[in-house]
GROMACS .gro file of C-alpha atoms in nm:
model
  393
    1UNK     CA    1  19.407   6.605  10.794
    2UNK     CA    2  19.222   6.873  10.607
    3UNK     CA    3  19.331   6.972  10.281
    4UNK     CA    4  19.262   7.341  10.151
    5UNK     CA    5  19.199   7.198   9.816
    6UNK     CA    6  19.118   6.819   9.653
    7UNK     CA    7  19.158   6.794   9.272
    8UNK     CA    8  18.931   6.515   9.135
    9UNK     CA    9  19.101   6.381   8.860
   10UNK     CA   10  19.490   6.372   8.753
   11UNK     CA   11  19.514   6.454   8.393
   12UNK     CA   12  19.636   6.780   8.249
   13UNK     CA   13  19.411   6.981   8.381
   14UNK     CA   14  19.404   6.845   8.753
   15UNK     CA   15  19.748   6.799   8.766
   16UNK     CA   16  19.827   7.181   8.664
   17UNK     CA   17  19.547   7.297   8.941
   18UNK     CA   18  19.700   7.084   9.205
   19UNK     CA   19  20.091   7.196   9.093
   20UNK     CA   20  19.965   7.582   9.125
   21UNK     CA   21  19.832   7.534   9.451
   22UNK     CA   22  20.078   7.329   9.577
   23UNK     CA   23  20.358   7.596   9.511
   24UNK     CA   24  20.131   7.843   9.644
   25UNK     CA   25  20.155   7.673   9.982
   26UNK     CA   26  19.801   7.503   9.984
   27UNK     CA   27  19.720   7.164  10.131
   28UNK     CA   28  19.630   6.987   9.802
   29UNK     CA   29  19.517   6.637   9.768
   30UNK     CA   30  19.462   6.493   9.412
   31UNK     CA   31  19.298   6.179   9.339
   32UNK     CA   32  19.358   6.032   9.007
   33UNK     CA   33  19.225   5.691   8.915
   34UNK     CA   34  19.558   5.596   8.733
   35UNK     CA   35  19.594   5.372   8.466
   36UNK     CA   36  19.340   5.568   8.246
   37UNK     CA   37  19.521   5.692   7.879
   38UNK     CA   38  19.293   5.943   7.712
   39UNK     CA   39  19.273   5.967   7.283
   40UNK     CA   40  19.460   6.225   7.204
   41UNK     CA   41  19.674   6.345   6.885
   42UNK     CA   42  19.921   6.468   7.125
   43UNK     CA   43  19.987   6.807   6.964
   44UNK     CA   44  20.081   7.077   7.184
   45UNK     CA   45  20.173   7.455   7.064
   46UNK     CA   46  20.483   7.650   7.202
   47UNK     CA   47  20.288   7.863   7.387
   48UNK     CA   48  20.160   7.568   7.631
   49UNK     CA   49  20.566   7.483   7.612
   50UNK     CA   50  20.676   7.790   7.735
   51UNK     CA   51  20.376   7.848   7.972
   52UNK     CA   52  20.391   7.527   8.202
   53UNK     CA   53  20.749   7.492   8.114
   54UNK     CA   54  20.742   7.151   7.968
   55UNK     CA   55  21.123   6.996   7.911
   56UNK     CA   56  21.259   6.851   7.604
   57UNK     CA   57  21.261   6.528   7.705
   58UNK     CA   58  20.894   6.524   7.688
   59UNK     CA   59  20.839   6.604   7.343
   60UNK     CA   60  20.845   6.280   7.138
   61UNK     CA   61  20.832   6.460   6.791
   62UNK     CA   62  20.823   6.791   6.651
   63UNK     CA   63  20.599   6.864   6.352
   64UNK     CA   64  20.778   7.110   6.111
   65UNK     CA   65  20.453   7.042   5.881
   66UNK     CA   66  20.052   7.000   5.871
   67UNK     CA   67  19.887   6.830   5.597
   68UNK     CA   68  19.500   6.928   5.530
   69UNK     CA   69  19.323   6.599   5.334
   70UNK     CA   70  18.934   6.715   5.145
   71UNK     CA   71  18.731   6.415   5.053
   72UNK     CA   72  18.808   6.356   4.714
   73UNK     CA   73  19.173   6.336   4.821
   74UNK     CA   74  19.328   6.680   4.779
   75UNK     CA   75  19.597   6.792   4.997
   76UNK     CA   76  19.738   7.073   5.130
   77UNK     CA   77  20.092   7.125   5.311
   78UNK     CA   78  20.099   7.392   5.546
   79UNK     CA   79  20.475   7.452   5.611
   80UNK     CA   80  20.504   7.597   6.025
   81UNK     CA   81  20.718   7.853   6.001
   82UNK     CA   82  20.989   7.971   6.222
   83UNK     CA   83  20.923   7.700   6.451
   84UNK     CA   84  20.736   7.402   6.586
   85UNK     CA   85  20.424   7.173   6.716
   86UNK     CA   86  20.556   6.990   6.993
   87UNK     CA   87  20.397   6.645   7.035
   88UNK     CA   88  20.371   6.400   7.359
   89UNK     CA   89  20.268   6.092   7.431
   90UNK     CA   90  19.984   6.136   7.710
   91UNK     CA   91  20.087   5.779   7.880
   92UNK     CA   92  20.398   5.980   8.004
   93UNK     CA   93  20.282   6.313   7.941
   94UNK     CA   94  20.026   6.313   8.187
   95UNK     CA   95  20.212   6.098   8.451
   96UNK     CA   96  20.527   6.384   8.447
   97UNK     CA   97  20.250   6.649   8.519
   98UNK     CA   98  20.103   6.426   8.817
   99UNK     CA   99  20.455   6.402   8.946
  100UNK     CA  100  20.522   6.710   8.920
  101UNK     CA  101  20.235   6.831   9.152
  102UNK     CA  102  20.356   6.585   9.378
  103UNK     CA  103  20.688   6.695   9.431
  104UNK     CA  104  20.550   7.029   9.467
  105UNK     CA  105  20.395   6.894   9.744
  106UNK     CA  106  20.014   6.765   9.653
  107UNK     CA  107  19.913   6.433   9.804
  108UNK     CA  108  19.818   6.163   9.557
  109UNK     CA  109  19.559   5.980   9.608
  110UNK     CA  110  19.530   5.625   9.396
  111UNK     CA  111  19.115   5.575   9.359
  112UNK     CA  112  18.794   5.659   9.182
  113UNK     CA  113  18.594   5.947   9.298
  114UNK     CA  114  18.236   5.823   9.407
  115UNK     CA  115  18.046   6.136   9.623
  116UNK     CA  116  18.102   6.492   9.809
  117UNK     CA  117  17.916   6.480  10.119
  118UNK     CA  118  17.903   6.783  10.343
  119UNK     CA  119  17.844   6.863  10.753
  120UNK     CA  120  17.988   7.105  11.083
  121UNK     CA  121  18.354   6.947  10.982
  122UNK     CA  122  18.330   7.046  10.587
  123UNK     CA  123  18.322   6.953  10.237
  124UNK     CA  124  18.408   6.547  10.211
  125UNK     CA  125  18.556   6.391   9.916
  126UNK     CA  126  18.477   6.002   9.901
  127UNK     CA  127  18.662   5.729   9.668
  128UNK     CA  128  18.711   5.411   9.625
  129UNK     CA  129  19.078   5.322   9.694
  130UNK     CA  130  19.246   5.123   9.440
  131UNK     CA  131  19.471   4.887   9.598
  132UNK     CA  132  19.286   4.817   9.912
  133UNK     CA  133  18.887   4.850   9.751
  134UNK     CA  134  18.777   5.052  10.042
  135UNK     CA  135  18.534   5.387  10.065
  136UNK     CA  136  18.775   5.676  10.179
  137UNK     CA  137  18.736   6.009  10.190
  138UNK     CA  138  18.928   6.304  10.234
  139UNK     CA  139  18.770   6.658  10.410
  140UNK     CA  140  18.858   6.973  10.248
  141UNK     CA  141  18.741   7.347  10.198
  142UNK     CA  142  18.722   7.325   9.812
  143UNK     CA  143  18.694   7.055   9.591
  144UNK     CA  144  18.816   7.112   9.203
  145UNK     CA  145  18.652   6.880   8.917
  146UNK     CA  146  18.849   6.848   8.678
  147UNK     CA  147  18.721   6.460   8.587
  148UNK     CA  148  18.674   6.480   8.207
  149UNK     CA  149  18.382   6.547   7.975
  150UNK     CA  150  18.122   6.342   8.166
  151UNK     CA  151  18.263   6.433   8.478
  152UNK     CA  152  18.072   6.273   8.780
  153UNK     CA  153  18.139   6.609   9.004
  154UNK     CA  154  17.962   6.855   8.723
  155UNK     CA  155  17.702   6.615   8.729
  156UNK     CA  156  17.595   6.577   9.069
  157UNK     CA  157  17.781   6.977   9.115
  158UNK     CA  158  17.702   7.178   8.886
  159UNK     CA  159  17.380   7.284   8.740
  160UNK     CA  160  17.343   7.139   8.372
  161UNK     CA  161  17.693   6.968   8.403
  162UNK     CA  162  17.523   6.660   8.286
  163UNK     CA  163  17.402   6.848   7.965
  164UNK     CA  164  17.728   6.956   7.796
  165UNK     CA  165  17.753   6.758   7.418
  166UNK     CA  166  18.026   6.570   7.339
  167UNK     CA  167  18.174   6.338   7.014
  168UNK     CA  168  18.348   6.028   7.116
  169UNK     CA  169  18.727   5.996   6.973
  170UNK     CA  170  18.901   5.696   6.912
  171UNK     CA  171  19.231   5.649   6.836
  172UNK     CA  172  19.509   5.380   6.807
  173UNK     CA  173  19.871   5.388   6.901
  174UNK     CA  174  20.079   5.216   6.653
  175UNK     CA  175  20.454   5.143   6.550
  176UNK     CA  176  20.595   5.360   6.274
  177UNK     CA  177  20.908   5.427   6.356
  178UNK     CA  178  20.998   5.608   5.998
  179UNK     CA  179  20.868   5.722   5.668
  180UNK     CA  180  20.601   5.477   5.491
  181UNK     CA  181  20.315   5.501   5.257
  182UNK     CA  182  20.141   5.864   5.283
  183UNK     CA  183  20.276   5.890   5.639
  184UNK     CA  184  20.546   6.097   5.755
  185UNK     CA  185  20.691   6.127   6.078
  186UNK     CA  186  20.750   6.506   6.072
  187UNK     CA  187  20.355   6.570   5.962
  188UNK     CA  188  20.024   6.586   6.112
  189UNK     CA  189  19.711   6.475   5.878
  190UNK     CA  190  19.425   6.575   5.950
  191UNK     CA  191  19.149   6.428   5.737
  192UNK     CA  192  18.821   6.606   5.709
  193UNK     CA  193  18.603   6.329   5.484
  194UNK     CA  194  18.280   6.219   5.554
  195UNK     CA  195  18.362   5.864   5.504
  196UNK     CA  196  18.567   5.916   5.827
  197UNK     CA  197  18.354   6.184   5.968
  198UNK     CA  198  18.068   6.316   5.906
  199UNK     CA  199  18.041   6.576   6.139
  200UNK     CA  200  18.432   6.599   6.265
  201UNK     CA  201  18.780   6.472   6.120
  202UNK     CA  202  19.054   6.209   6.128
  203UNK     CA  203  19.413   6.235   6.208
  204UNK     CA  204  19.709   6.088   6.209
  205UNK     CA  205  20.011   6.196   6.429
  206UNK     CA  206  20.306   6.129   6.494
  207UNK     CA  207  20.478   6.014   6.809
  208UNK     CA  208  20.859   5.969   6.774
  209UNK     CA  209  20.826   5.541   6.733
  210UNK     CA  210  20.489   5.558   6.708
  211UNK     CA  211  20.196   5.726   6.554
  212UNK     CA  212  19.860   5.786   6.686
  213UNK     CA  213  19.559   5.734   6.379
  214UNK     CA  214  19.198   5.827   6.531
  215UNK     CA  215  18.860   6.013   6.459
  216UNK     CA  216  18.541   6.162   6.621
  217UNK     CA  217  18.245   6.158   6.595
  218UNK     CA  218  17.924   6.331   6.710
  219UNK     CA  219  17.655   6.009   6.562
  220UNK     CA  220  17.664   5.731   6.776
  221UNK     CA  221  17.576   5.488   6.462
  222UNK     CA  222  17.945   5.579   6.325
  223UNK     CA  223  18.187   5.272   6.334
  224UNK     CA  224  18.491   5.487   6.487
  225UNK     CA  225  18.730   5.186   6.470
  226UNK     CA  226  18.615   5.068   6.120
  227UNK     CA  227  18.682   5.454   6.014
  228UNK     CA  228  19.057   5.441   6.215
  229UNK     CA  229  19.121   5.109   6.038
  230UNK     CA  230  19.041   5.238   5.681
  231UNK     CA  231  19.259   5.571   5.781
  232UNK     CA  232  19.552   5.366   5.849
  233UNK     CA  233  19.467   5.181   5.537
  234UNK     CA  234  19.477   5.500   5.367
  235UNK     CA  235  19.843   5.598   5.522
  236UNK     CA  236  20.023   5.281   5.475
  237UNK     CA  237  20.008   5.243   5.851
  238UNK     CA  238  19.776   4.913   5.833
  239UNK     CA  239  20.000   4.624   5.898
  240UNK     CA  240  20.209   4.801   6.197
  241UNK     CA  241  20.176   4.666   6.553
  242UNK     CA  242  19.892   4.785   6.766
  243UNK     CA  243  20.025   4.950   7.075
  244UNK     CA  244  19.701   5.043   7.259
  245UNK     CA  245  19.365   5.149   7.197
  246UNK     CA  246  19.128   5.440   7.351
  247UNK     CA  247  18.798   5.623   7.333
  248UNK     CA  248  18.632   5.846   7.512
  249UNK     CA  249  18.453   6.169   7.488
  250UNK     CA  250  18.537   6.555   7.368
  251UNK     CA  251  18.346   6.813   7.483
  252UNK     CA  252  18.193   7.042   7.198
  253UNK     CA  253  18.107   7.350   7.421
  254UNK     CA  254  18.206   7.515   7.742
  255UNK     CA  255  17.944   7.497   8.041
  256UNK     CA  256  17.786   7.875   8.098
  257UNK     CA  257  17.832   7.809   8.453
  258UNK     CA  258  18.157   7.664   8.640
  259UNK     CA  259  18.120   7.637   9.023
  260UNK     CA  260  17.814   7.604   9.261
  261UNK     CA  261  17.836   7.927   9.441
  262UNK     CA  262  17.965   7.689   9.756
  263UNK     CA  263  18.255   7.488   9.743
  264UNK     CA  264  18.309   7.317   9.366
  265UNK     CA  265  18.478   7.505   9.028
  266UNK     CA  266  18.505   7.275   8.717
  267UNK     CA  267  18.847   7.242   8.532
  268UNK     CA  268  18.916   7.134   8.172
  269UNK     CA  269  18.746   6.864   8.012
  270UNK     CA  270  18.444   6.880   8.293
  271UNK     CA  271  18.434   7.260   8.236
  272UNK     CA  272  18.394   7.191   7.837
  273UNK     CA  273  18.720   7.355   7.738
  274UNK     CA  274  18.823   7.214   7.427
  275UNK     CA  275  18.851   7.413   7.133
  276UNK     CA  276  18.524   7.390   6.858
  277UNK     CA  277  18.682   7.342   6.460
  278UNK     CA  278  19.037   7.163   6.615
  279UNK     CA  279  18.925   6.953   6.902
  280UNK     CA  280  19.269   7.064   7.071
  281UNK     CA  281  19.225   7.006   7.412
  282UNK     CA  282  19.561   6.977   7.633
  283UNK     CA  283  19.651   7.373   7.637
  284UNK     CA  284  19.331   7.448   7.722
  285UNK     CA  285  19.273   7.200   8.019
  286UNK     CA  286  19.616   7.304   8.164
  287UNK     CA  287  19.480   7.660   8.137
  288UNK     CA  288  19.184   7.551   8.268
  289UNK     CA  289  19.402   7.434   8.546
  290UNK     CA  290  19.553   7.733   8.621
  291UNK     CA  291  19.237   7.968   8.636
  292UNK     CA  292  19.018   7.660   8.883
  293UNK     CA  293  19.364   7.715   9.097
  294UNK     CA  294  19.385   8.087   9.078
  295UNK     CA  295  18.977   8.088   9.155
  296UNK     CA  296  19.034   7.852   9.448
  297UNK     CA  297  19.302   7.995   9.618
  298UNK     CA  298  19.193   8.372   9.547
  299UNK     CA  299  18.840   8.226   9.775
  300UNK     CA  300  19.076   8.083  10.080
  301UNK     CA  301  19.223   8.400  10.055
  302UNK     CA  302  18.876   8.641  10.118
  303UNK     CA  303  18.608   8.384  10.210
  304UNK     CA  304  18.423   8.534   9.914
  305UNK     CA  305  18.163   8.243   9.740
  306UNK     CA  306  18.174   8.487   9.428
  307UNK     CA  307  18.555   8.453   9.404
  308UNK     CA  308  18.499   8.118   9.232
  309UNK     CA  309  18.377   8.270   8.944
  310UNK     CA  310  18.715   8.363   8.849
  311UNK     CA  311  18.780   8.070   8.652
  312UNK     CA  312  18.532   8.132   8.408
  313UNK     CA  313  18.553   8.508   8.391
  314UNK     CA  314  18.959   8.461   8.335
  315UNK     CA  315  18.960   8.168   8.100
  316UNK     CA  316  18.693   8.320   7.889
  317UNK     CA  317  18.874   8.706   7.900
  318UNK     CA  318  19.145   8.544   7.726
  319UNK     CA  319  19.003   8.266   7.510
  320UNK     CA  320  18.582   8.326   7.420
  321UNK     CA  321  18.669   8.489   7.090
  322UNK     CA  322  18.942   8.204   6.954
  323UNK     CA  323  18.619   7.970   7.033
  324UNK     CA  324  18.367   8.192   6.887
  325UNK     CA  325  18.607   8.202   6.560
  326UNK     CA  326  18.656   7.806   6.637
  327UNK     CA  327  18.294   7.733   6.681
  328UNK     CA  328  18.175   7.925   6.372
  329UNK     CA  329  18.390   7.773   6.112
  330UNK     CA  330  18.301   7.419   6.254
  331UNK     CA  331  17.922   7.489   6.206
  332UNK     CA  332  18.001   7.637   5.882
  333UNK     CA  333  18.218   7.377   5.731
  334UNK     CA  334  18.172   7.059   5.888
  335UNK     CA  335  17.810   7.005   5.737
  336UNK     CA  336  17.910   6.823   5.402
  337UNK     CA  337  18.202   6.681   5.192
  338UNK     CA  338  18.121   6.986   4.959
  339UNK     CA  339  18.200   7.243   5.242
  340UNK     CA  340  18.475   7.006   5.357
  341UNK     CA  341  18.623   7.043   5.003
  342UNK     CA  342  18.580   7.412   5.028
  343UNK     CA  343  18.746   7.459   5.337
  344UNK     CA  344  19.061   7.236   5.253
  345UNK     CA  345  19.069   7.473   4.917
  346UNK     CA  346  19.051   7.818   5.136
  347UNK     CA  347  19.363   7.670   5.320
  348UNK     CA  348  19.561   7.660   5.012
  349UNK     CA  349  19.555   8.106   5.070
  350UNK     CA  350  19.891   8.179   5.229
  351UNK     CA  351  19.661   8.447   5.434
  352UNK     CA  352  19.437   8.204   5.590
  353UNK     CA  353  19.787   7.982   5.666
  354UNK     CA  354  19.994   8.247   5.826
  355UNK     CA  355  19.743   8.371   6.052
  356UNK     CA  356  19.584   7.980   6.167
  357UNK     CA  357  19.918   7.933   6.231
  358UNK     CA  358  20.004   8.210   6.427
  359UNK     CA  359  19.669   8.180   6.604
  360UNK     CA  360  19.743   7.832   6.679
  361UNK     CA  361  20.118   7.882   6.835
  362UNK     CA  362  20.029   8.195   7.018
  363UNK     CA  363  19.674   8.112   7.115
  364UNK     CA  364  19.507   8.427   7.063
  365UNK     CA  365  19.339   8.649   6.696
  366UNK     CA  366  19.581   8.801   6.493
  367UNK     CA  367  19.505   9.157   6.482
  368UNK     CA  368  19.846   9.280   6.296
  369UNK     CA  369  19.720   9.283   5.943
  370UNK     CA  370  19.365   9.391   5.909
  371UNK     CA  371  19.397   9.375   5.543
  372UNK     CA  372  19.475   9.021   5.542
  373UNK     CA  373  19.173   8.922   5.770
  374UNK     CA  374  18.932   9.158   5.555
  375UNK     CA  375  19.074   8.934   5.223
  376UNK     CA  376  19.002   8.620   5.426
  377UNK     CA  377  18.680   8.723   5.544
  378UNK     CA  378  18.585   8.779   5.128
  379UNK     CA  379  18.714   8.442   5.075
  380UNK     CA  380  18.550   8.254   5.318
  381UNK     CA  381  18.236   8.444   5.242
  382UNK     CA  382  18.310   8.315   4.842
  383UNK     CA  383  18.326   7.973   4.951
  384UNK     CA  384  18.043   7.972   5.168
  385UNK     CA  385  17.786   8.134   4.919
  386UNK     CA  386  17.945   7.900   4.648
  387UNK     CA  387  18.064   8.185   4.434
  388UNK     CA  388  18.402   8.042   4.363
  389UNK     CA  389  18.458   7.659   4.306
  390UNK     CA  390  18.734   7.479   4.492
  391UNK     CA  391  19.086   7.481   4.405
  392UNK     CA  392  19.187   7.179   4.211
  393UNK     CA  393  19.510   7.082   4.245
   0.00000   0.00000   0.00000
């Protein structure tokens, strides 16, 4: 059989490509190792709800509240208003997506993606099978990577897709079934100290029954699971079972170029799609998704090589200047626990709340109240420059 399509690699991302193409009426094969839990805080905005149309039943906890931590302990509660942040559990979140595609009609494929070979019959897609250990491989027009940050298709694809920087996250799952300590079950913390994190943040999220307590880090001399056992320390959250544990990287920076002007386009994580500042990543690989399936199926559809380029040109049409914004207040603030304090302080502006917030849910800049963003650009310029001091609360 030859497939129109195979999606390397079944997370959030791949699953959403192979779902779109499947309904579309493709031939889609997606190979997913299985068995492989990402770190994640799990926090996903109403737009991604209401986009991929993700049930209730999903949602494991729904965060009316965000609380902002500096390094010498202040805090700041940023009240959502007039709604929500959904959160999910990726064990099962990503599973429902990969099930999904499949009963829209994508093959699964158990196994570990090892090559792409080409010749007179097409494009081949080898793996290792899981159950039986054998070499496979599966012949196809177009082949979508969508593998994760140091995906093994950009690398061998895509030119410079072994050069994209990444932190490594760590998190661990734990019970917490209620309130305890500083933890809450309807709040997300997110820490920015440089005892923690020097050049990122902690968190700690909730997940219904559970909670999931991680950090990142850029510095490979950081002890990331020393710094997630002094954050549950810090949150009351130390002596509560250990569900599971998981690391792995975050890409810092989108690639400049997604496909190799043949027969590959990157998705998600392997395309470097998470967001600078926030390190959100799962609305933006299922986007990802979605523009790698609209790319793929717009070049079945003409035979045009250049069509490919869509998923760039459509993901970044929508979504450069959120990143810019993203990217610019991570270099500006993440430098020091004095700019970390500065930046928790700014937060405390109802301004600066409203519209991260509204950013946030609706994924796109706020352009109602130009007053508001010309007082917030005088504030942040304040902090910067060191002409105010920090709130102290």
């Amino acid at each position: 059989m030859k497939y129109d399509v195979v999606v390397v690699g079944g997370g959030p991302s791949g699953a959403t490509a192979a779902e779109d193409l499947a309904r579309s009426g493709h031939k889609v094969a997606l190979i997913d190792r299985a068995g492989r839990i990402k770190p994640c805080g799990g926090a996903i905005p109403p737009r991604l709800i209401r986009d991929f149309q993700i049930p209730e039943e999903q949602l494991v906890a729904k965060i009316t509240t965000a609380r902002m931590i500096s390094p010498t302990g202040r805090r700041v509660d940023i009240p959502i208003e007039n709604g929500f942040v959904g959160m999910v559990d990726r064990e099962h979140f990503d599973e429902f997506l990969r099930v999904r595609a499949q009963e829209a009609g994508a093959v699964r494929v158990t196994g570990t993606y090892t090559k792409i070979t080409r010749d007179d019959d097409g494009t081949h897609v080898h793996y290792r099978d899981k159950a039986s250990g054998e070499d496979r491989q599966l012949t196809t027009k177009l082949v979508i990577g969508a593998d994760g940050a140091r995906s093994n298709v950009a690398r061998t694809e895509i030119k410079d897709g072994d050069k994209i920087p990444y932190v490594i996250a760590y998190h661990e799952i734990v019970e917490a079934p209620g309130p305890r300590g500083d933890y809450h079950p309807d709040r997300c913390d997110v820490v920015y100290d440089g005892r923690i994190s020097p050049d990122f943040y902690g968190w700690v999220f909730p997940h219904g029954k559970s909670a999931s307590i991680g950090m990142g880090s850029f510095l490979k001399e950081v002890d990331l699971k020393q710094a997630t056992a002094d954050l549950r320390e810090a949150s009351g959250l130390a002596d509560c079972k250990t569900i599971r544990k998981e690391g792995a990287p975050i890409p810092l920076k989108p690639l400049d170029q997604w496909d190799n002007g043949r027969d590959v386009v990157l998705a998600g994580d392997a395309a470097g799609v998470v967001a600078p500042s926030s390190g959100e990543g799962i609305y933006y690989a299922m986007v990802g998704g979605r523009v790698a399936a609209i790319a793929a199926a717009t070049k079945l559809q003409t035979g045009m090589i250049k069509d490919l380029q869509l998923a760039r040109k459509l993901f970044m049409r929508e979504h450069k200047s959120v990143f810019k914004v993203l990217g610019a207040m991570q270099n500006a603030y993440y430098k020091s626990d004095e700019r970390r304090e500065r930046f928790v302080s700014l937060c405390h502006d109802i301004d600066v709340q409203r519209l991260t917030f509204e950013a946030y849910m609706n994924k796109e800049l706020v352009k109602a109240r130009p007053l508001a963003h010309i007082k917030i650009g005088i504030k942040n310029l304040a902090h910067l420059t060191g002409l105010v001091a920090p709130t102290r609360v």
